[in-house]
Coordinates of C-alpha atoms (C1' of nucleotides) in Angstrom, one line a residue:
Chain E
M1 CA 18.5 -2.1 -17.7
A2 CA 15.4 -3.6 -19.1
D3 CA 14.1 -4.9 -15.7
D4 CA 14.8 -1.9 -13.6
Y5 CA 11.1 -1.8 -12.7
R6 CA 12.0 -4.5 -10.2
G7 CA 13.7 -1.7 -8.2
M8 CA 10.3 -0.7 -7.1
L9 CA 10.2 -3.8 -4.9
D10 CA 12.7 -2.0 -2.7
A11 CA 11.2 1.4 -2.9
D12 CA 10.6 3.3 0.3
R13 CA 6.9 2.5 1.0
L14 CA 6.6 5.6 3.1
I15 CA 7.2 7.7 0.0
H16 CA 5.6 5.4 -2.4
E17 CA 2.2 6.1 -1.0
P18 CA 0.7 8.6 -3.5
A19 CA -0.4 11.2 -0.9
R20 CA 3.0 11.2 0.7
L21 CA 4.8 11.3 -2.6
V22 CA 2.9 14.5 -3.4
I23 CA 3.6 15.9 0.0
T24 CA 7.3 15.2 -0.1
T25 CA 7.6 16.4 -3.7
I26 CA 6.1 19.7 -2.7
L27 CA 8.4 19.9 0.4
Y28 CA 11.3 19.0 -1.8
T29 CA 10.8 22.0 -4.1
V30 CA 9.5 24.5 -1.5
E31 CA 11.8 23.9 1.5
S32 CA 9.1 25.0 3.8
A33 CA 5.3 24.9 3.6
D34 CA 2.5 25.3 6.1
F35 CA -0.3 22.9 6.8
L36 CA -2.9 24.9 4.9
Y37 CA -0.8 25.3 1.9
L38 CA -0.3 21.6 1.7
L39 CA -3.9 21.1 2.3
R40 CA -4.8 23.2 -0.7
E41 CA -2.1 21.8 -2.9
T42 CA -2.7 18.2 -2.2
G43 CA -6.5 18.2 -2.0
L44 CA -6.3 15.8 0.9
T45 CA -8.6 16.0 3.9
K46 CA -7.2 17.6 7.0
G47 CA -7.2 14.4 9.0
N48 CA -5.5 12.6 6.2
L49 CA -2.9 15.2 5.7
S50 CA -2.3 15.4 9.5
S51 CA -1.7 11.7 9.8
H52 CA 0.6 11.5 6.7
L53 CA 2.7 14.3 8.1
S54 CA 2.9 12.6 11.4
K55 CA 4.1 9.5 9.7
L56 CA 6.7 11.4 7.8
E57 CA 7.8 13.1 11.0
E58 CA 8.1 9.8 12.9
A59 CA 10.3 8.5 10.1
G60 CA 12.5 11.6 10.5
Y61 CA 11.8 12.7 7.0
V62 CA 10.0 15.9 8.0
V63 CA 10.3 18.3 10.8
I64 CA 7.2 20.1 12.0
E65 CA 7.4 23.4 13.7
K66 CA 4.4 24.9 15.4
R67 CA 4.3 28.5 16.2
F68 CA 1.8 31.3 16.6
E69 CA 1.4 34.0 14.0
G70 CA -0.3 36.6 16.1
K71 CA -3.2 34.6 17.5
T72 CA -3.5 31.9 15.0
P73 CA -1.5 28.7 15.1
R74 CA 0.7 27.9 12.2
T75 CA 2.3 24.6 11.3
L76 CA 5.4 24.7 9.3
C77 CA 6.8 21.6 7.6
R78 CA 10.1 21.0 5.9
L79 CA 12.1 18.1 4.7
T80 CA 15.1 16.9 6.7
E81 CA 18.3 15.8 5.1
A82 CA 17.1 12.2 5.5
G83 CA 13.9 13.1 3.9
R84 CA 15.6 14.7 0.9
A85 CA 17.9 11.6 0.6
A86 CA 14.9 9.2 0.7
F87 CA 13.0 11.3 -1.8
E88 CA 16.0 11.3 -4.2
D89 CA 16.4 7.6 -3.9
Y90 CA 12.7 7.1 -4.6
R91 CA 12.8 9.5 -7.6
Q92 CA 15.8 7.6 -9.0
R93 CA 14.0 4.3 -8.8
L94 CA 10.8 5.8 -10.3
K95 CA 12.8 7.2 -13.2
R96 CA 14.4 3.9 -13.9
A97 CA 11.2 2.0 -13.6
A98 CA 9.4 4.5 -15.9
E99 CA 12.2 4.2 -18.5
S100 CA 12.1 0.4 -18.2
L101 CA 8.3 0.3 -18.6
S102 CA 8.5 2.6 -21.6
G103 CA 10.6 0.1 -23.3
L104 CA 7.9 -2.4 -23.4
G105 CA 6.2 -1.0 -26.5
Chain I
M1 CA 3.6 19.8 -17.2
A2 CA 5.7 20.5 -14.2
D3 CA 3.3 19.0 -11.7
D4 CA 2.3 15.9 -13.4
Y5 CA 3.5 14.0 -10.3
R6 CA 0.1 14.8 -9.0
G7 CA -1.3 12.3 -11.4
M8 CA -0.1 9.6 -9.0
L9 CA -2.9 10.6 -6.7
D10 CA -5.3 9.0 -9.1
A11 CA -3.1 6.1 -10.0
D12 CA -4.7 2.6 -9.7
R13 CA -3.7 1.4 -6.3
L14 CA -4.1 -2.2 -7.4
I15 CA -1.2 -1.7 -9.8
H16 CA 0.7 0.8 -7.7
E17 CA 1.5 -1.8 -5.1
P18 CA 5.1 -2.8 -5.9
A19 CA 4.6 -6.5 -5.9
R20 CA 1.6 -6.2 -8.2
L21 CA 3.4 -3.7 -10.4
V22 CA 6.1 -6.3 -10.9
I23 CA 3.6 -9.1 -11.5
T24 CA 1.6 -7.1 -14.0
T25 CA 4.7 -5.9 -15.8
I26 CA 5.8 -9.4 -16.3
L27 CA 2.4 -10.5 -17.5
Y28 CA 2.3 -7.5 -19.8
T29 CA 5.4 -8.6 -21.6
V30 CA 5.0 -12.3 -21.5
E31 CA 1.3 -12.8 -22.2
S32 CA 1.1 -16.0 -20.2
A33 CA 3.1 -17.1 -17.2
D34 CA 2.6 -19.9 -14.6
F35 CA 2.7 -19.6 -10.9
L36 CA 6.1 -21.0 -10.4
Y37 CA 7.6 -18.7 -13.0
L38 CA 6.1 -15.7 -11.3
L39 CA 7.3 -17.0 -8.0
R40 CA 10.9 -17.1 -9.2
E41 CA 10.8 -13.9 -11.1
T42 CA 9.2 -11.8 -8.4
G43 CA 10.9 -13.4 -5.4
L44 CA 7.6 -13.2 -3.5
T45 CA 6.6 -15.9 -1.1
K46 CA 3.9 -18.3 -2.4
G47 CA 1.2 -17.1 -0.1
N48 CA 1.9 -13.5 -1.0
L49 CA 2.0 -14.2 -4.7
S50 CA -1.2 -16.2 -4.4
S51 CA -3.1 -13.5 -2.7
H52 CA -1.9 -10.8 -5.1
L53 CA -2.9 -12.9 -8.0
S54 CA -6.4 -13.4 -6.5
K55 CA -6.7 -9.7 -6.0
L56 CA -5.8 -9.0 -9.6
E57 CA -8.2 -11.7 -10.7
E58 CA -11.1 -10.2 -8.7
A59 CA -10.4 -6.9 -10.3
G60 CA -10.7 -8.6 -13.7
Y61 CA -7.1 -7.7 -14.6
V62 CA -5.9 -11.2 -14.7
V63 CA -7.4 -14.6 -15.7
I64 CA -6.2 -17.7 -14.0
E65 CA -6.4 -21.0 -15.7
K66 CA -5.7 -24.2 -13.8
R67 CA -5.0 -27.3 -15.6
F68 CA -3.1 -30.5 -15.1
E69 CA 0.1 -31.1 -17.0
G70 CA 0.4 -34.9 -16.6
K71 CA 0.0 -35.3 -12.9
T72 CA 1.1 -32.0 -11.6
P73 CA -1.1 -29.0 -11.4
R74 CA -0.3 -25.9 -13.4
T75 CA -1.6 -22.4 -12.8
L76 CA -1.5 -20.1 -15.8
C77 CA -2.0 -16.4 -15.6
R78 CA -2.5 -13.8 -18.2
L79 CA -3.5 -10.2 -18.4
T80 CA -7.0 -9.4 -19.6
E81 CA -7.7 -6.5 -21.9
A82 CA -8.8 -4.5 -18.8
G83 CA -5.6 -5.4 -17.1
R84 CA -3.5 -4.3 -20.1
A85 CA -5.5 -1.0 -20.2
A86 CA -5.0 -0.4 -16.5
F87 CA -1.3 -1.2 -16.8
E88 CA -0.9 1.2 -19.7
D89 CA -2.7 4.0 -17.8
Y90 CA -0.4 3.4 -14.8
R91 CA 2.7 3.3 -16.9
Q92 CA 1.7 6.6 -18.5
R93 CA 1.2 8.2 -15.1
L94 CA 4.5 6.8 -13.9
K95 CA 6.3 8.2 -16.9
R96 CA 4.9 11.6 -16.5
A97 CA 5.5 11.7 -12.8
A98 CA 9.1 10.5 -13.3
E99 CA 9.7 13.2 -15.9
S100 CA 8.1 15.8 -13.7
L101 CA 10.3 14.8 -10.7
S102 CA 13.4 14.8 -12.8
G103 CA 12.8 18.4 -13.5
L104 CA 13.3 19.3 -9.9
G105 CA 17.1 19.5 -10.1
Chain B
dG1 C1' 2.7 -50.5 0.4
dC2 C1' 3.1 -47.1 3.4
dA3 C1' 5.7 -43.3 6.2
dG4 C1' 7.7 -39.3 5.2
dA5 C1' 9.4 -35.7 2.1
dC6 C1' 8.1 -32.9 -1.7
dT7 C1' 5.0 -29.9 -5.0
dG8 C1' 2.0 -26.5 -6.0
dG9 C1' -0.4 -23.8 -4.3
dT10 C1' -4.6 -21.6 -0.6
dT11 C1' -6.2 -20.1 3.8
dT12 C1' -5.5 -18.0 8.2
dG13 C1' -3.8 -14.8 11.6
dT14 C1' -1.8 -10.5 12.6
dA15 C1' -0.1 -6.1 12.4
dT16 C1' -0.3 -2.0 9.6
dT17 C1' -2.5 1.1 6.6
dG18 C1' -5.4 4.9 4.6
dC19 C1' -9.3 7.3 5.1
dA20 C1' -12.9 10.5 6.7
dA21 C1' -15.9 11.6 10.6
dA22 C1' -15.9 13.2 15.0
dC23 C1' -13.5 15.8 18.1
dT24 C1' -10.5 19.6 20.5
dG25 C1' -8.8 24.0 21.9
dG26 C1' -8.9 28.3 20.8
dT27 C1' -10.8 32.8 18.1
dT28 C1' -14.0 35.6 15.8
dT29 C1' -18.7 37.1 14.8
dG30 C1' -23.5 38.3 15.5
Chain F
dC1 C1' -22.3 35.0 25.4
dA2 C1' -23.8 31.5 22.1
dA3 C1' -22.9 30.1 17.5
dA4 C1' -19.8 29.7 13.8
dC5 C1' -15.3 29.2 12.5
dC6 C1' -10.3 27.9 12.3
dA7 C1' -6.3 24.8 12.5
dG8 C1' -5.5 20.9 13.2
dT9 C1' -5.6 15.8 16.0
dT10 C1' -7.7 11.6 17.4
dT11 C1' -10.7 7.8 16.7
dG12 C1' -13.0 4.1 14.4
dC13 C1' -13.2 1.2 10.7
dA14 C1' -12.6 -1.3 6.6
dA15 C1' -8.9 -2.8 3.6
dT16 C1' -4.2 -4.2 3.1
dA17 C1' 0.4 -6.9 2.9
dC18 C1' 2.7 -10.3 4.6
dA19 C1' 4.4 -15.0 6.1
dA20 C1' 3.2 -19.0 8.7
dA21 C1' 0.3 -22.7 8.8
dC22 C1' -2.2 -25.6 6.2
dC23 C1' -3.9 -28.8 2.4
dA24 C1' -4.5 -32.2 -1.5
dG25 C1' -2.0 -34.8 -4.1
dT26 C1' 2.6 -37.1 -5.7
dC27 C1' 7.0 -39.2 -5.4
dT28 C1' 10.7 -41.8 -2.7
dG29 C1' 13.0 -45.1 0.4
dC30 C1' 12.7 -49.1 2.6

DNA sequence: GCAGACTGGTTTGTATTGCAAACTGGTTTG
DNA sequence: CAAACCAGTTTGCAATACAAACCAGTCTGC
């Protein structure tokens, strides 16, 4: 419909935040990524990435597994089912909104 | 490109906010709308709509003209050229991001 | 003609956010 | 063994989003 852009009003704010959109998108495609990989890929600062991940974890969208690889710590992140579902819902809304906006000329 | 969703990292936060996205989208299509029309169309509360409009005005994206229509005040809003440009940039990013996300399966 | 409801908004208060700088616990290097 | 480094977390702060409270003026009932 022509006013599907209104669907953005109900979009999940947790995913809507650009930094987290990028994070979840990466996690959606990759299935598992570590902190440093996300750091490079997103270009965020460490503190920023850390707190966004915590927020996604609290929401149950991401699980964070910490382990040691030899002597160095490694933080693995992956999307939960809830996270995938939330991402897919967001993506759908985004798609509809984009199509709707493209129809404006 | 496949990772155009990263473009959202540089998206204009002023427009990215869902309430303001809806406001600017309406103003983009309508060229001039009054407060009460926007109120109905967006479903926002008055206070909320008022402060979003102020923010858009401060940014130079919207001009707000107050006049009296008989005895009742009327607040007219329209997008400036800068506002249209910002909206168009955002829309472009959104479109690319949506296409990019759609390619994820 | 005036008390109270209504109109069309704005301001205020609060809780949440996004961000980077400062910090932490541990490891490697000189 | 001190300094630098690594992989993150916590802290501090400025900016936000939101709705409730407010405000100036108008209409309505009595």
